Amino acid sequence: MPPAVQETVRELVDLSPVLTRLGERFTAAGFEVHLVGGSVRDALLSAGSAGGRGTGMAPGDLDVTTDARPEQVLDLLRGFASSTWNSGIAFGTVGAEVDGVRLEITTFRADRYDRESRNPEVAWGDSLVDDLARRDFTVNAMAVSLGPDRTVTDPYGGLGDLLAGRLRTPGAAEDSFADDPLRMLRAVRFVAQLGLTPVDEVVAAMTSLAPELGRITPERVQVELSKTLLQHSPRAALELFVATGLADVVLPELSALRMEIDEHHQHKDVYTHSLTVLDRAIALEEADPDAESPDLVLRLAALLHDIGKPATRRHEPRGRVSFHHHEVVGAKLVRKRLQALRYSKEVVESVARLTFLHLRFHGYGRGEWTDSAVRRYVTDAGDLLPRLHKLVRSDCTTRNKRRAAALSATYDALERRIAELSAAEDLARVRPDLDGNAIMEILGIPPGREVGEAWKHLKDLRLERGPLAPEEAEAELRSWWAARTGA
């Protein structure tokens, strides 16, 4: 590694007083201690040594390796760390917090994998270079000593790979991925996160070993998929994800979108369209100062909004193709797949609802919707309305400039109508004109199912006709109740 680069990394490490003090403590006790992995990689990136693709070392998220055994690490941290945790101690990792900085300190390892389970047979090692050999990629197999010499160790050419924008494994890619199949999803993530391109050997190994992802728990898979989607530009990574067959194991509904819509190749395939919608949604999200960014719900919805199309495709006369009710089928598929990947209930339901609603705008025509229809659009979207706006706009990917301009103008008009009605009626909090207590008092009924039915009836009236005067609402309630009870 060039002396200037080594000096840059040393200086970045010295910016952290915690690392300096940690190094002094371990060195005084006669142990090696090194900063490793992503921290060193990002330090190099932040220094501009690899084209400026990185964001710098992330304080509070630092990985350290040492030849000290876990029990010795705990002894050294006593009186130094404000807290420690040993949930990973079986794998040689001790967690600690020092002055607000979180550290993971792991003993050198020389693991062996049985390639049937997802966990290694942990074995302690005595060599830093051997420890680095078991890292996932060369760009993560660099270390800088926290001892006084601050030596930078790069035995597998990680810096050269960063400079070249290359993603390689320290050893044979097939061995690395067979040991831990999750590394294949990390490769996908690093394409998006670091702008790296995997070498042919890595792509070939990912392709041949993709079925091995079945050994990995859904929770771990979901974390990597989410990290990929949350990057600024995940498209190339997702293309690798699909091309290598990893998506067939993790998200087969995405792979299924690669279909020619008709035999004449006149219509865009749904897969390319979905990636374009994702690109556009990210651009709208990042341009909105009031939006959450990165927004996992919006990005999942943009990627998956059309996954109901393969199951609903029908060839019609004159070469036309239809996908009737694909939003209904798609919402069910989204819910099933995201639940299988252990996403939270909130994420699952939000993405499914956006998928279900993404086509409704196309019934707006040239503004023929009544105020009632606009109210229902807003109410059905609820707090997802800002995301729905972005999804619908992103979904208009036609290359016909006149049609694109017309769709944009029409949606502008819908948003103006929503704003006008919202200002007049507070659509974000539409409620019936009578609450549950008033319903029970007027009808003389106790709490129960009938109160809920009456509440829903009054809410439907509110959406249909706008706010009602109290006496009008009461009259409507009594009329509904009389019809229901046969009085």
Short mmCIF file of C-alpha atoms in Angstrom, two decimals:
data_model
loop_
_atom_site.label_atom_id
_atom_site.label_comp_id
_atom_site.label_asym_id
_atom_site.label_seq_id
_atom_site.Cartn_x
_atom_site.Cartn_y
_atom_site.Cartn_z
CA MET A 1 0.00 0.00 0.00
CA PRO A 2 1.50 3.40 -0.96
CA PRO A 3 3.02 5.33 2.00
CA ALA A 4 0.71 8.32 1.38
CA VAL A 5 -2.35 6.09 1.66
CA GLN A 6 -1.05 4.48 4.84
CA GLU A 7 -0.50 7.90 6.34
CA THR A 8 -4.01 9.02 5.42
CA VAL A 9 -5.54 5.99 7.12
CA ARG A 10 -3.39 6.49 10.22
CA GLU A 11 -4.53 10.08 10.49
CA LEU A 12 -8.18 9.13 10.19
CA VAL A 13 -7.81 6.51 12.90
CA ASP A 14 -6.10 9.05 15.16
CA LEU A 15 -9.19 11.25 14.93
CA SER A 16 -10.91 8.78 17.27
CA PRO A 17 -9.65 9.16 20.85
CA VAL A 18 -11.46 5.95 21.76
CA LEU A 19 -9.41 3.93 19.26
CA THR A 20 -6.19 5.52 20.45
CA ARG A 21 -6.94 4.66 24.08
CA LEU A 22 -8.12 1.17 23.16
CA GLY A 23 -4.88 0.55 21.28
CA GLU A 24 -2.78 1.75 24.22
CA ARG A 25 -4.68 -0.49 26.63
CA PHE A 26 -4.34 -3.68 24.56
CA THR A 27 -0.74 -3.00 23.52
CA ALA A 28 0.32 -2.41 27.13
CA ALA A 29 -1.10 -5.84 27.97
CA GLY A 30 0.97 -7.43 25.19
CA PHE A 31 -1.81 -8.00 22.63
CA GLU A 32 -2.23 -7.07 18.99
CA VAL A 33 -5.30 -4.98 18.18
CA HIS A 34 -6.44 -3.76 14.76
CA LEU A 35 -9.30 -1.80 13.22
CA VAL A 36 -10.72 -3.94 10.40
CA GLY A 37 -13.37 -4.30 7.74
CA GLY A 38 -15.73 -1.61 6.62
CA SER A 39 -14.21 1.01 8.92
CA VAL A 40 -10.87 0.83 7.14
CA ARG A 41 -12.53 0.61 3.74
CA ASP A 42 -14.64 3.69 4.42
CA ALA A 43 -11.65 5.58 5.76
CA LEU A 44 -9.92 4.99 2.45
CA LEU A 45 -13.01 6.01 0.52
CA SER A 46 -13.50 9.18 2.53
CA ALA A 47 -9.91 10.12 1.85
CA GLY A 48 -10.73 10.12 -1.87
CA SER A 49 -8.38 7.26 -2.57
CA ALA A 50 -11.02 5.32 -4.49
CA GLY A 51 -12.83 7.90 -6.55
CA GLY A 52 -14.76 9.48 -3.71
CA ARG A 53 -17.48 6.83 -3.58
CA GLY A 54 -17.49 6.54 0.20
CA THR A 55 -18.83 8.51 3.10
CA GLY A 56 -16.04 8.13 5.61
CA MET A 57 -15.51 6.14 8.79
CA ALA A 58 -18.70 5.82 10.79
CA PRO A 59 -17.99 6.55 14.48
CA GLY A 60 -19.98 4.30 16.76
CA ASP A 61 -19.89 1.40 14.30
CA LEU A 62 -16.34 0.10 14.56
CA ASP A 63 -15.01 -3.46 14.19
CA VAL A 64 -11.79 -4.43 15.94
CA THR A 65 -9.84 -7.70 15.91
CA THR A 66 -7.24 -8.94 18.37
CA ASP A 67 -5.25 -12.00 19.36
CA ALA A 68 -6.65 -11.68 22.90
CA ARG A 69 -9.21 -14.34 23.78
CA PRO A 70 -12.75 -13.21 24.66
CA GLU A 71 -12.28 -13.57 28.42
CA GLN A 72 -9.09 -11.48 28.19
CA VAL A 73 -10.93 -8.84 26.16
CA LEU A 74 -13.56 -8.60 28.91
CA ASP A 75 -10.81 -8.16 31.52
CA LEU A 76 -9.20 -5.37 29.49
CA LEU A 77 -12.53 -3.57 29.08
CA ARG A 78 -13.32 -3.63 32.80
CA GLY A 79 -13.17 -0.05 34.06
CA PHE A 80 -12.70 1.25 30.51
CA ALA A 81 -16.01 0.57 28.78
CA SER A 82 -19.21 2.04 30.17
CA SER A 83 -20.97 -1.19 29.19
CA THR A 84 -20.19 -4.52 27.58
CA TRP A 85 -22.32 -7.31 26.18
CA ASN A 86 -21.40 -10.85 25.29
CA SER A 87 -24.29 -12.04 23.11
CA GLY A 88 -21.72 -12.92 20.42
CA ILE A 89 -19.06 -14.32 22.72
CA ALA A 90 -19.54 -17.88 21.42
CA PHE A 91 -18.24 -16.52 18.10
CA GLY A 92 -15.42 -14.61 19.78
CA THR A 93 -17.10 -11.19 19.75
CA VAL A 94 -17.43 -8.87 22.73
CA GLY A 95 -19.50 -5.73 22.35
CA ALA A 96 -18.61 -2.56 24.21
CA GLU A 97 -19.50 1.10 24.44
CA VAL A 98 -16.80 3.63 25.26
CA ASP A 99 -17.62 7.35 25.43
CA GLY A 100 -20.70 6.78 23.28
CA VAL A 101 -18.79 4.80 20.63
CA ARG A 102 -19.93 1.23 20.01
CA LEU A 103 -17.23 -1.35 19.32
CA GLU A 104 -17.28 -5.01 18.39
CA ILE A 105 -14.02 -6.68 19.39
CA THR A 106 -13.47 -10.13 17.91
CA THR A 107 -10.68 -12.61 18.55
CA PHE A 108 -8.66 -13.72 15.49
CA ARG A 109 -10.52 -16.64 13.98
CA ALA A 110 -9.70 -19.58 11.76
CA ASP A 111 -13.22 -20.96 11.33
CA ARG A 112 -14.32 -24.05 9.52
CA TYR A 113 -17.78 -24.46 7.96
CA ASP A 114 -19.75 -27.67 7.70
CA ARG A 115 -21.68 -26.12 4.75
CA GLU A 116 -24.94 -27.58 6.00
CA SER A 117 -25.86 -25.11 8.72
CA ARG A 118 -25.41 -21.35 8.59
CA ASN A 119 -23.02 -21.23 11.57
CA PRO A 120 -19.26 -21.84 11.47
CA GLU A 121 -17.35 -24.18 13.75
CA VAL A 122 -15.54 -21.43 15.64
CA ALA A 123 -11.79 -21.81 16.03
CA TRP A 124 -9.45 -19.16 17.45
CA GLY A 125 -6.56 -18.06 15.28
CA ASP A 126 -3.17 -16.52 15.97
CA SER A 127 -2.55 -14.63 12.72
CA LEU A 128 -4.05 -11.36 11.47
CA VAL A 129 -3.47 -12.37 7.85
CA ASP A 130 -5.28 -15.68 8.36
CA ASP A 131 -8.12 -13.84 10.05
CA LEU A 132 -8.42 -11.45 7.10
CA ALA A 133 -8.48 -14.43 4.72
CA ARG A 134 -11.90 -15.46 6.10
CA ARG A 135 -13.46 -12.03 5.42
CA ASP A 136 -16.13 -11.76 2.74
CA PHE A 137 -14.38 -9.47 0.20
CA THR A 138 -10.92 -8.07 -0.30
CA VAL A 139 -12.17 -4.51 0.26
CA ASN A 140 -13.17 -5.64 3.78
CA ALA A 141 -9.95 -7.60 4.35
CA MET A 142 -7.75 -4.63 5.27
CA ALA A 143 -6.63 -3.68 8.76
CA VAL A 144 -4.83 -0.84 10.51
CA SER A 145 -2.99 -1.48 13.76
CA LEU A 146 -4.11 0.48 16.80
CA GLY A 147 -0.63 0.05 18.23
CA PRO A 148 1.85 2.95 18.07
CA ASP A 149 3.10 2.01 14.57
CA ARG A 150 -0.40 2.19 12.97
CA THR A 151 0.67 -0.40 10.36
CA VAL A 152 -1.80 -0.91 7.49
CA THR A 153 -2.18 -4.55 6.42
CA ASP A 154 -3.65 -5.37 3.00
CA PRO A 155 -2.56 -8.92 2.08
CA TYR A 156 -5.26 -9.55 -0.56
CA GLY A 157 -5.14 -6.34 -2.60
CA GLY A 158 -8.24 -4.65 -1.19
CA LEU A 159 -7.00 -1.13 -1.93
CA GLY A 160 -6.27 -2.01 -5.55
CA ASP A 161 -9.77 -3.40 -5.87
CA LEU A 162 -11.25 -0.23 -4.42
CA LEU A 163 -9.26 1.87 -6.86
CA ALA A 164 -10.37 -0.34 -9.76
CA GLY A 165 -14.01 -0.53 -8.60
CA ARG A 166 -13.68 -4.31 -8.37
CA LEU A 167 -15.41 -6.79 -6.03
CA ARG A 168 -13.38 -9.93 -5.29
CA THR A 169 -13.13 -12.49 -2.50
CA PRO A 170 -9.81 -13.08 -0.66
CA GLY A 171 -9.84 -16.74 -1.67
CA ALA A 172 -11.86 -18.78 -4.12
CA ALA A 173 -15.33 -17.26 -4.48
CA GLU A 174 -17.07 -20.66 -4.53
CA ASP A 175 -15.45 -21.60 -1.22
CA SER A 176 -16.34 -18.27 0.35
CA PHE A 177 -20.01 -18.38 -0.71
CA ALA A 178 -20.38 -22.07 0.15
CA ASP A 179 -19.09 -21.25 3.64
CA ASP A 180 -21.60 -18.42 4.09
CA PRO A 181 -24.21 -17.98 1.33
CA LEU A 182 -25.33 -14.65 2.78
CA ARG A 183 -22.12 -13.21 1.32
CA MET A 184 -23.75 -13.41 -2.11
CA LEU A 185 -26.40 -10.92 -0.98
CA ARG A 186 -23.67 -8.75 0.49
CA ALA A 187 -22.08 -8.74 -2.96
CA VAL A 188 -25.36 -7.42 -4.33
CA ARG A 189 -25.45 -4.73 -1.64
CA PHE A 190 -21.88 -3.60 -2.28
CA VAL A 191 -22.69 -3.05 -5.95
CA ALA A 192 -25.26 -0.48 -4.81
CA GLN A 193 -23.45 0.87 -1.76
CA LEU A 194 -19.91 1.16 -3.10
CA GLY A 195 -20.37 1.19 -6.87
CA LEU A 196 -18.20 -1.91 -7.25
CA THR A 197 -18.44 -4.43 -10.11
CA PRO A 198 -18.04 -8.12 -9.22
CA VAL A 199 -15.37 -10.00 -11.18
CA ASP A 200 -16.44 -12.89 -13.40
CA GLU A 201 -15.44 -15.49 -10.81
CA VAL A 202 -17.73 -13.89 -8.22
CA VAL A 203 -20.68 -13.70 -10.63
CA ALA A 204 -20.18 -17.32 -11.69
CA ALA A 205 -20.06 -18.49 -8.07
CA MET A 206 -23.17 -16.51 -7.19
CA THR A 207 -25.01 -18.07 -10.10
CA SER A 208 -24.02 -21.65 -9.33
CA LEU A 209 -24.55 -21.37 -5.58
CA ALA A 210 -27.73 -19.25 -5.53
CA PRO A 211 -29.87 -22.16 -4.22
CA GLU A 212 -27.66 -22.26 -1.11
CA LEU A 213 -29.40 -19.09 0.09
CA GLY A 214 -32.13 -21.43 1.27
CA ARG A 215 -29.89 -22.19 4.26
CA ILE A 216 -30.07 -18.60 5.47
CA THR A 217 -32.80 -17.42 7.82
CA PRO A 218 -35.39 -15.02 6.33
CA GLU A 219 -34.47 -12.35 8.88
CA ARG A 220 -30.84 -12.16 7.70
CA VAL A 221 -31.91 -12.20 4.06
CA GLN A 222 -34.38 -9.38 4.67
CA VAL A 223 -31.74 -7.19 6.30
CA GLU A 224 -29.44 -7.44 3.28
CA LEU A 225 -32.27 -6.88 0.78
CA SER A 226 -33.41 -3.80 2.70
CA LYS A 227 -29.89 -2.39 2.88
CA THR A 228 -29.60 -2.75 -0.89
CA LEU A 229 -32.91 -1.01 -1.55
CA LEU A 230 -32.00 1.86 0.77
CA GLN A 231 -28.94 2.84 -1.26
CA HIS A 232 -29.01 5.89 -3.54
CA SER A 233 -28.95 3.85 -6.76
CA PRO A 234 -29.85 0.17 -6.31
CA ARG A 235 -30.77 -0.66 -9.91
CA ALA A 236 -27.50 -2.30 -11.00
CA ALA A 237 -27.47 -4.33 -7.79
CA LEU A 238 -31.02 -5.56 -8.39
CA GLU A 239 -30.13 -6.50 -11.96
CA LEU A 240 -27.28 -8.64 -10.57
CA PHE A 241 -29.68 -10.05 -7.97
CA VAL A 242 -32.03 -11.25 -10.72
CA ALA A 243 -29.42 -12.26 -13.31
CA THR A 244 -27.57 -14.59 -10.92
CA GLY A 245 -30.74 -16.36 -9.79
CA LEU A 246 -30.56 -15.07 -6.22
CA ALA A 247 -33.94 -13.41 -6.69
CA ASP A 248 -35.43 -16.79 -7.66
CA VAL A 249 -34.73 -17.89 -4.09
CA VAL A 250 -35.42 -14.66 -2.20
CA LEU A 251 -37.95 -12.73 -4.29
CA PRO A 252 -39.17 -14.94 -7.15
CA GLU A 253 -42.01 -12.55 -7.95
CA LEU A 254 -39.42 -10.04 -9.18
CA SER A 255 -37.78 -12.56 -11.51
CA ALA A 256 -41.22 -13.50 -12.86
CA LEU A 257 -41.66 -9.97 -14.22
CA ARG A 258 -39.11 -10.72 -16.95
CA MET A 259 -41.65 -11.52 -19.62
CA GLU A 260 -42.38 -10.34 -23.09
CA ILE A 261 -45.91 -8.97 -22.97
CA ASP A 262 -46.70 -9.90 -26.55
CA GLU A 263 -45.12 -11.90 -29.34
CA HIS A 264 -44.42 -8.80 -31.40
CA HIS A 265 -42.25 -7.24 -28.67
CA GLN A 266 -44.21 -4.01 -28.96
CA HIS A 267 -44.73 -3.50 -25.22
CA LYS A 268 -42.12 -2.87 -22.54
CA ASP A 269 -41.45 -5.82 -20.28
CA VAL A 270 -42.73 -5.39 -16.75
CA TYR A 271 -39.36 -6.08 -15.11
CA THR A 272 -37.60 -3.17 -16.82
CA HIS A 273 -40.63 -0.98 -16.16
CA SER A 274 -40.52 -1.83 -12.44
CA LEU A 275 -36.83 -0.91 -12.15
CA THR A 276 -37.56 2.38 -13.92
CA VAL A 277 -40.43 3.10 -11.52
CA LEU A 278 -38.03 2.47 -8.63
CA ASP A 279 -35.47 4.88 -10.11
CA ARG A 280 -38.13 7.56 -10.52
CA ALA A 281 -39.59 7.02 -7.05
CA ILE A 282 -36.15 7.40 -5.47
CA ALA A 283 -35.58 10.63 -7.40
CA LEU A 284 -38.93 12.05 -6.22
CA GLU A 285 -38.28 10.93 -2.65
CA GLU A 286 -34.81 12.45 -2.50
CA ALA A 287 -36.03 15.70 -4.05
CA ASP A 288 -38.78 16.13 -1.43
CA PRO A 289 -37.43 17.99 1.61
CA ASP A 290 -40.45 16.91 3.65
CA ALA A 291 -40.19 13.20 2.84
CA GLU A 292 -38.55 10.43 4.80
CA SER A 293 -35.44 9.38 2.89
CA PRO A 294 -34.43 6.70 2.25
CA ASP A 295 -37.98 5.35 2.34
CA LEU A 296 -38.12 1.54 2.43
CA VAL A 297 -41.92 1.38 2.08
CA LEU A 298 -42.00 3.53 -1.06
CA ARG A 299 -39.08 1.65 -2.62
CA LEU A 300 -40.58 -1.77 -1.96
CA ALA A 301 -43.90 -0.59 -3.41
CA ALA A 302 -42.20 0.85 -6.50
CA LEU A 303 -40.32 -2.40 -7.10
CA LEU A 304 -43.23 -4.73 -6.42
CA HIS A 305 -46.34 -2.79 -7.50
CA ASP A 306 -46.81 -4.88 -10.67
CA ILE A 307 -46.02 -8.37 -9.35
CA GLY A 308 -49.64 -9.36 -9.94
CA LYS A 309 -49.23 -8.99 -13.70
CA PRO A 310 -47.80 -12.43 -14.60
CA ALA A 311 -50.76 -14.17 -12.95
CA THR A 312 -53.35 -11.91 -14.60
CA ARG A 313 -51.92 -11.57 -18.13
CA ARG A 314 -54.48 -12.26 -20.85
CA HIS A 315 -53.98 -12.00 -24.60
CA GLU A 316 -56.86 -10.08 -26.14
CA PRO A 317 -57.97 -9.62 -29.79
CA ARG A 318 -55.84 -7.47 -32.11
CA GLY A 319 -52.65 -8.21 -30.19
CA ARG A 320 -53.73 -6.43 -27.04
CA VAL A 321 -52.76 -7.64 -23.58
CA SER A 322 -54.71 -7.11 -20.36
CA PHE A 323 -53.88 -7.45 -16.68
CA HIS A 324 -57.31 -7.08 -15.11
CA HIS A 325 -57.25 -6.78 -11.30
CA HIS A 326 -53.48 -7.19 -11.14
CA GLU A 327 -53.42 -4.67 -8.31
CA VAL A 328 -55.68 -6.95 -6.23
CA VAL A 329 -53.58 -10.04 -6.94
CA GLY A 330 -50.39 -8.03 -6.48
CA ALA A 331 -51.41 -6.79 -3.03
CA LYS A 332 -51.99 -10.40 -1.92
CA LEU A 333 -48.62 -11.52 -3.33
CA VAL A 334 -46.84 -8.57 -1.69
CA ARG A 335 -48.37 -9.40 1.67
CA LYS A 336 -47.42 -13.09 1.41
CA ARG A 337 -43.84 -12.48 0.27
CA LEU A 338 -42.99 -9.70 2.72
CA GLN A 339 -44.43 -11.69 5.59
CA ALA A 340 -42.23 -14.63 4.55
CA LEU A 341 -39.24 -12.29 4.66
CA ARG A 342 -40.20 -11.25 8.20
CA TYR A 343 -40.88 -7.60 7.47
CA SER A 344 -42.81 -5.79 10.18
CA LYS A 345 -46.60 -5.76 10.02
CA GLU A 346 -46.54 -2.01 9.38
CA VAL A 347 -44.22 -2.36 6.37
CA VAL A 348 -46.18 -5.32 4.96
CA GLU A 349 -49.55 -3.61 5.18
CA SER A 350 -48.26 -0.28 3.86
CA VAL A 351 -46.62 -1.82 0.78
CA ALA A 352 -49.66 -4.01 0.12
CA ARG A 353 -52.01 -1.02 0.37
CA LEU A 354 -49.90 1.08 -2.00
CA THR A 355 -49.85 -1.84 -4.45
CA PHE A 356 -53.63 -2.12 -4.23
CA LEU A 357 -54.16 1.63 -4.76
CA HIS A 358 -51.56 2.37 -7.44
CA LEU A 359 -54.00 1.96 -10.37
CA ARG A 360 -56.93 3.90 -8.99
CA PHE A 361 -55.76 7.22 -10.43
CA HIS A 362 -56.26 5.87 -13.94
CA GLY A 363 -60.00 6.01 -13.36
CA TYR A 364 -59.74 9.75 -12.90
CA GLY A 365 -59.84 10.29 -16.66
CA ARG A 366 -59.82 14.02 -17.36
CA GLY A 367 -61.15 14.96 -13.96
CA GLU A 368 -64.51 13.21 -14.03
CA TRP A 369 -64.23 12.10 -10.40
CA THR A 370 -66.81 13.55 -8.06
CA ASP A 371 -65.74 15.15 -4.80
CA SER A 372 -66.87 11.94 -3.16
CA ALA A 373 -64.41 9.89 -5.24
CA VAL A 374 -61.59 12.30 -4.36
CA ARG A 375 -62.46 12.00 -0.67
CA ARG A 376 -62.35 8.20 -0.92
CA TYR A 377 -58.97 8.30 -2.68
CA VAL A 378 -57.55 10.37 0.16
CA THR A 379 -59.24 8.39 2.91
CA ASP A 380 -58.25 5.00 1.50
CA ALA A 381 -54.64 6.14 1.19
CA GLY A 382 -54.61 7.65 4.68
CA ASP A 383 -51.14 8.54 5.85
CA LEU A 384 -49.71 6.81 2.77
CA LEU A 385 -51.04 9.56 0.48
CA PRO A 386 -47.67 11.35 -0.03
CA ARG A 387 -46.11 8.01 -0.96
CA LEU A 388 -49.03 7.17 -3.23
CA HIS A 389 -48.53 10.47 -5.07
CA LYS A 390 -44.88 9.56 -5.72
CA LEU A 391 -45.69 5.99 -6.72
CA VAL A 392 -48.39 6.98 -9.21
CA ARG A 393 -46.22 9.67 -10.78
CA SER A 394 -43.30 7.24 -11.02
CA ASP A 395 -45.51 4.61 -12.62
CA CYS A 396 -46.13 6.85 -15.66
CA THR A 397 -43.09 5.70 -17.65
CA THR A 398 -44.46 6.11 -21.17
CA ARG A 399 -41.92 7.35 -23.72
CA ASN A 400 -44.67 9.25 -25.54
CA LYS A 401 -43.89 12.80 -24.43
CA ARG A 402 -47.37 14.09 -25.13
CA ARG A 403 -49.01 11.33 -23.12
CA ALA A 404 -46.50 11.73 -20.29
CA ALA A 405 -47.20 15.46 -20.11
CA ALA A 406 -50.96 14.83 -20.12
CA LEU A 407 -50.72 12.29 -17.29
CA SER A 408 -48.56 14.64 -15.24
CA ALA A 409 -50.94 17.55 -15.78
CA THR A 410 -53.93 15.39 -14.84
CA TYR A 411 -52.28 14.27 -11.63
CA ASP A 412 -51.37 17.89 -10.87
CA ALA A 413 -55.08 18.68 -11.19
CA LEU A 414 -56.03 15.83 -8.86
CA GLU A 415 -53.53 17.01 -6.25
CA ARG A 416 -54.98 20.54 -6.47
CA ARG A 417 -58.49 19.17 -5.88
CA ILE A 418 -57.22 17.17 -2.92
CA ALA A 419 -55.59 20.29 -1.48
CA GLU A 420 -58.77 22.33 -1.93
CA LEU A 421 -61.00 19.72 -0.32
CA SER A 422 -58.48 19.12 2.44
CA ALA A 423 -58.39 22.82 3.27
CA ALA A 424 -62.18 22.91 3.46
CA GLU A 425 -62.85 19.57 5.14
CA ASP A 426 -59.65 18.31 6.81
CA LEU A 427 -59.66 15.11 4.75
CA ALA A 428 -56.71 13.68 6.61
CA ARG A 429 -58.99 13.09 9.60
CA VAL A 430 -62.35 12.26 8.06
CA ARG A 431 -64.74 11.02 10.72
CA PRO A 432 -68.53 10.63 10.79
CA ASP A 433 -70.47 13.67 11.87
CA LEU A 434 -71.62 11.75 14.98
CA ASP A 435 -69.27 9.79 17.25
CA GLY A 436 -69.96 6.47 18.93
CA ASN A 437 -71.35 8.02 22.10
CA ALA A 438 -73.84 10.14 20.13
CA ILE A 439 -74.89 7.11 18.08
CA MET A 440 -75.63 5.08 21.21
CA GLU A 441 -77.54 7.93 22.80
CA ILE A 442 -79.70 8.68 19.72
CA LEU A 443 -80.50 5.02 19.02
CA GLY A 444 -80.67 3.93 22.64
CA ILE A 445 -78.35 0.98 22.10
CA PRO A 446 -75.38 -0.33 24.11
CA PRO A 447 -71.80 -0.72 22.78
CA GLY A 448 -71.57 -3.47 20.19
CA ARG A 449 -71.51 -4.41 16.52
CA GLU A 450 -74.47 -2.18 15.65
CA VAL A 451 -72.60 0.92 16.79
CA GLY A 452 -69.72 0.06 14.45
CA GLU A 453 -72.10 -0.49 11.54
CA ALA A 454 -73.82 2.84 12.19
CA TRP A 455 -70.43 4.58 12.43
CA LYS A 456 -69.39 3.11 9.07
CA HIS A 457 -72.69 4.16 7.45
CA LEU A 458 -72.22 7.75 8.65
CA LYS A 459 -68.62 7.79 7.49
CA ASP A 460 -69.69 6.63 4.01
CA LEU A 461 -72.21 9.46 3.96
CA ARG A 462 -69.50 11.89 5.02
CA LEU A 463 -67.27 10.73 2.15
CA GLU A 464 -70.17 10.86 -0.31
CA ARG A 465 -71.65 14.23 0.59
CA GLY A 466 -69.09 16.04 2.71
CA PRO A 467 -69.79 17.40 6.21
CA LEU A 468 -73.40 17.15 7.41
CA ALA A 469 -75.14 19.40 9.92
CA PRO A 470 -75.81 17.63 13.27
CA GLU A 471 -79.58 17.48 12.73
CA GLU A 472 -79.09 16.13 9.18
CA ALA A 473 -76.67 13.49 10.41
CA GLU A 474 -79.12 12.45 13.13
CA ALA A 475 -81.95 12.18 10.61
CA GLU A 476 -79.82 10.01 8.32
CA LEU A 477 -78.86 7.80 11.26
CA ARG A 478 -82.47 7.31 12.34
CA SER A 479 -83.51 6.55 8.77
CA TRP A 480 -80.71 3.97 8.41
CA TRP A 481 -81.62 2.38 11.75
CA ALA A 482 -85.30 2.16 10.85
CA ALA A 483 -84.48 0.46 7.57
CA ARG A 484 -82.09 -1.92 9.30
CA THR A 485 -84.49 -2.95 12.05
CA GLY A 486 -87.57 -2.97 9.84
CA ALA A 487 -89.31 -0.39 11.99
#
